[in-house]
């Protein structure tokens, strides 16, 4: 599978490590979050069939984090964004 890195261009997916659901960008404030909220953040994940957004880490490259939108049925990559841009758009600075 080829990931079209926004800065480096097309890269083989073997250069990346997949962390999981991109919802991990929206981490609750650990000091103020309820136990149930932290539990859900740490353990509850969707397992969709179809389009899904995931966090990918470019381990064997520039070490950037990406949000990759792909089809879990066909593995077609639909969109690739820098995770920092996604986080900033959501009002978080990571």
PDB file of N, CA and C in Angstrom, residues 1 13 16-21 54-57 65 70:
ATOM      1  N   UNK A   1       0.853  -1.161   0.000  1.00  0.00           N
ATOM      2  CA  UNK A   1       0.000   0.000   0.000  1.00  0.00           C
ATOM      3  C   UNK A   1       0.907   1.235   0.000  1.00  0.00           C
ATOM      4  N   UNK A  13       3.926   1.745   2.678  1.00  0.00           N
ATOM      5  CA  UNK A  13       3.332   1.674   4.017  1.00  0.00           C
ATOM      6  C   UNK A  13       4.238   0.956   5.020  1.00  0.00           C
ATOM      7  N   UNK A  16       5.845   2.906   7.880  1.00  0.00           N
ATOM      8  CA  UNK A  16       4.979   3.484   8.900  1.00  0.00           C
ATOM      9  C   UNK A  16       4.572   2.454   9.945  1.00  0.00           C
ATOM     10  N   UNK A  17       4.159   2.974  11.104  1.00  0.00           N
ATOM     11  CA  UNK A  17       3.547   2.179  12.158  1.00  0.00           C
ATOM     12  C   UNK A  17       2.155   2.758  12.370  1.00  0.00           C
ATOM     13  N   UNK A  18       1.150   1.903  12.445  1.00  0.00           N
ATOM     14  CA  UNK A  18      -0.224   2.352  12.641  1.00  0.00           C
ATOM     15  C   UNK A  18      -0.534   2.341  14.131  1.00  0.00           C
ATOM     16  N   UNK A  19      -0.962   3.491  14.661  1.00  0.00           N
ATOM     17  CA  UNK A  19      -1.322   3.552  16.076  1.00  0.00           C
ATOM     18  C   UNK A  19      -2.761   3.126  16.298  1.00  0.00           C
ATOM     19  N   UNK A  20      -3.656   3.506  15.401  1.00  0.00           N
ATOM     20  CA  UNK A  20      -5.061   3.157  15.558  1.00  0.00           C
ATOM     21  C   UNK A  20      -5.960   4.312  15.171  1.00  0.00           C
ATOM     22  N   UNK A  21      -7.126   4.317  15.726  1.00  0.00           N
ATOM     23  CA  UNK A  21      -8.156   5.296  15.413  1.00  0.00           C
ATOM     24  C   UNK A  21      -7.660   6.723  15.636  1.00  0.00           C
ATOM     25  N   UNK A  54      -7.197   6.963  10.620  1.00  0.00           N
ATOM     26  CA  UNK A  54      -6.239   6.315  11.506  1.00  0.00           C
ATOM     27  C   UNK A  54      -5.002   7.193  11.681  1.00  0.00           C
ATOM     28  N   UNK A  55      -4.312   7.022  12.805  1.00  0.00           N
ATOM     29  CA  UNK A  55      -3.031   7.679  13.049  1.00  0.00           C
ATOM     30  C   UNK A  55      -1.898   6.771  12.577  1.00  0.00           C
ATOM     31  N   UNK A  56      -1.031   7.305  11.744  1.00  0.00           N
ATOM     32  CA  UNK A  56       0.132   6.578  11.247  1.00  0.00           C
ATOM     33  C   UNK A  56       1.378   7.385  11.598  1.00  0.00           C
ATOM     34  N   UNK A  57       2.433   6.684  12.034  1.00  0.00           N
ATOM     35  CA  UNK A  57       3.699   7.302  12.405  1.00  0.00           C
ATOM     36  C   UNK A  57       4.759   6.900  11.387  1.00  0.00           C
ATOM     37  N   UNK A  65       3.676  12.408  12.244  1.00  0.00           N
ATOM     38  CA  UNK A  65       2.405  11.727  12.475  1.00  0.00           C
ATOM     39  C   UNK A  65       1.447  12.146  11.379  1.00  0.00           C
ATOM     40  N   UNK A  70      -8.691   5.805   5.052  1.00  0.00           N
ATOM     41  CA  UNK A  70      -8.642   4.701   4.089  1.00  0.00           C
ATOM     42  C   UNK A  70      -9.859   3.816   4.248  1.00  0.00           C
TER      43      UNK A  70
END
